[in-house]
């Protein structure tokens, strides 16, 4: 039998095939070219969808790519990971009349062309002498850097990882988003003269004071951190993993045999849980179960992710609360003991409150437990900047993205939370753009 | 089941669907396949002195991802010897005695040339003759085809020469590459034609290749104008049929040709006065089997309309075709948007705003959704919004009552009595 | 553009004249529109006259419709 490692090139290929050329033309020609199109409004970055599609039909691929990337600097990524059925495609006027245009796939087609042909789409603006530091080279940071460079700012991006791209490079499974896609987007931004300093952690490799003093404005786009502890016994056993770290390792090309033939339990039912579960399956796990304390209705994974997981053979155990992880004498995981849950009244989040059914715990035999119950915040860094925050969610002015320190702006997942906004790549990209605009407006008077 | 038989100027056919002269009727093999598929008749690829063709020959006009909205060719008449064609015509006619075979002919505008070919072709048993005064390319440079078809005197004279020798009905096929087709149609009738057919192909250059800057199609990097046909030419052909059908001094049957793809197109031509129809491009695009739905669809349509025979359809719309000056100025329609069917693409709004009379406006419904409404008093009833609307039923053009009809001609007569 | 309002304005001029006992005595059309000559119906020689220039197609139609229908009425009666 082939090992997972030798098959890596295949198992981690993009799941969804590119559209075939004829498919592209048929689909692009089906677009009605709506006026004041709802798809454009539904896109958080407001890509002029009818126009980029029209350009596909006329063979103007460079123009098509420019329209897309003008609005969204990480559009190749978004074409792959956006919940399009809830955004552009969900708004398509053809939903009721026939079938919505496959906008995401068409965007991917154009972006594939751009990645292959590498046209010069944008140029840096004339230098205005101002310097901006961006902390974090994820979608929000990259998007703001690209816009600022076009305005003429000298932009330095600090990234603690070895490669830029943030979540796009490290946090989304390769069979949905190959790493080279995110890195191509990074390259486009570098081409505008943006300096991206990787392996550079602000607060450690470069001091916060140096950043605050050395730049005219600072954008905090540090995203989120690792999965928090479950807070149950047995979490330290060998075989317990953090979903984010697991995906990060796979994304970095670290393919291991250790899950081959194993049973795995993933705790949580968000998009990261599904990414981790499908990843384990591809790494050879014999059985992967997702346990979630609420029901199918409350899960936060997108419908298309959920569909994909089921297609991949992932099992779902709803209304199941892990109580403790048990191991053998060698410290290896053997089971998760769970309690069944019933759902009560709606809580503050609008979801029904899980209530544990007493005295009914049951064991689920497993070799692997993966935690995917959300992400922590880098509170120490936020506090080192002395920024107002709520449990690690940085407070910003909704219009200017300014934090409690007027020189420091924040965008992306670091300001997502507490029911505000959506943790999507596309939302981060838009926030990056808007932050750049806000900085430009603030500093314009000083240029 | 309605009766689809026709008697077109004495040529009998079990249905009105004939293959037009062209590549699909090049050989006996093809025509026999067509008859097997159900075609009622075929006009054989034009006979004349054999020619030499070039490659390539055809090109298609694609529109919005659809192939062959239009079609053009620079192929000439048959490139096979007359004897070979005549042998195959004889064989085919023997094997398919109930099908109509019409020989298309093109020779130099000389009396003896016409006499000779008519005699030889009729000897093998054709049901009729069609004089090709239409092809705009190649042969026209040699004084034939549309070169003679554009000159009414030549049309009349050659028709007359043909009629001197012919024993079977003579159809004159007219070129659309002329300002007023009724001039040549009249000349054909004067020359004694038993019928006319229209249209032949339209002068065209299909395109220029944006990479090589060659013409489309090209022959070793060079190109020439060709004959244009296919669905895109249907409205042109239909208007020419209508022009001839409404002329009392062109009292001959018309065979309609030009962009006919299905029974609906055919029915339109027949309503406008054609009593047979000819098809070429659609057969080239899809094969002979398309005739099955033409026959079936026309049959069902006639049943639905309560017509016993296809001939009952012929000409029923002719009286509705008028000069502009005889149209009622007081007739008024206005657009109305049906919110139940509107999909909110806003194409009607922008079309009206940019290209018509700026009378389709946004408003906000009580539930906060945005919708469009026609400001009817400013609507001129141009139809543009309903044309661009992709949602069936979303825009209706509503008749507005008017008391009295007044045409432009009536109005001008009235004004003239007031010194205008 | 709200051409309907312009039509109503022009129509008003015609209607007012007709209400004041003017009748149409001449119509001339040229590149500048339709010029309608009115004359007040009076026994005496020097009747007041007026000319209205019509720009809007709907009014140009309206004025001829008035004459057209009245002529139809006459022919009926």
mmCIF file of C-alpha atoms in Angstrom, chain B residues 17 19 30-31 33 98-99 147 153 169 174 178 202 252 275 296 305 323 361 374 383 387 414:
data_model
loop_
_atom_site.group_PDB
_atom_site.id
_atom_site.type_symbol
_atom_site.label_atom_id
_atom_site.label_comp_id
_atom_site.label_asym_id
_atom_site.label_seq_id
_atom_site.Cartn_x
_atom_site.Cartn_y
_atom_site.Cartn_z
ATOM 1 C CA UNK B 17 -39.420 21.711 -46.550
ATOM 2 C CA UNK B 19 -33.101 21.674 -48.999
ATOM 3 C CA UNK B 30 -26.567 13.426 -49.734
ATOM 4 C CA UNK B 31 -29.916 14.147 -51.353
ATOM 5 C CA UNK B 33 -30.032 10.730 -47.188
ATOM 6 C CA UNK B 98 -42.471 11.269 -54.665
ATOM 7 C CA UNK B 99 -39.802 13.757 -53.710
ATOM 8 C CA UNK B 147 -23.850 40.113 -61.253
ATOM 9 C CA UNK B 153 -33.140 43.458 -67.700
ATOM 10 C CA UNK B 169 -41.658 25.105 -63.763
ATOM 11 C CA UNK B 174 -33.091 36.391 -56.336
ATOM 12 C CA UNK B 178 -29.856 44.995 -54.368
ATOM 13 C CA UNK B 202 -25.669 38.475 -48.674
ATOM 14 C CA UNK B 252 -46.045 34.295 -58.623
ATOM 15 C CA UNK B 275 -45.572 28.655 -50.107
ATOM 16 C CA UNK B 296 -43.774 17.469 -36.482
ATOM 17 C CA UNK B 305 -54.642 26.600 -35.107
ATOM 18 C CA UNK B 323 -45.843 51.036 -45.498
ATOM 19 C CA UNK B 361 -37.291 54.425 -12.057
ATOM 20 C CA UNK B 374 -42.345 52.580 -15.383
ATOM 21 C CA UNK B 383 -40.263 47.751 -26.410
ATOM 22 C CA UNK B 387 -36.450 43.142 -25.316
ATOM 23 C CA UNK B 414 -54.997 66.759 -43.329
#
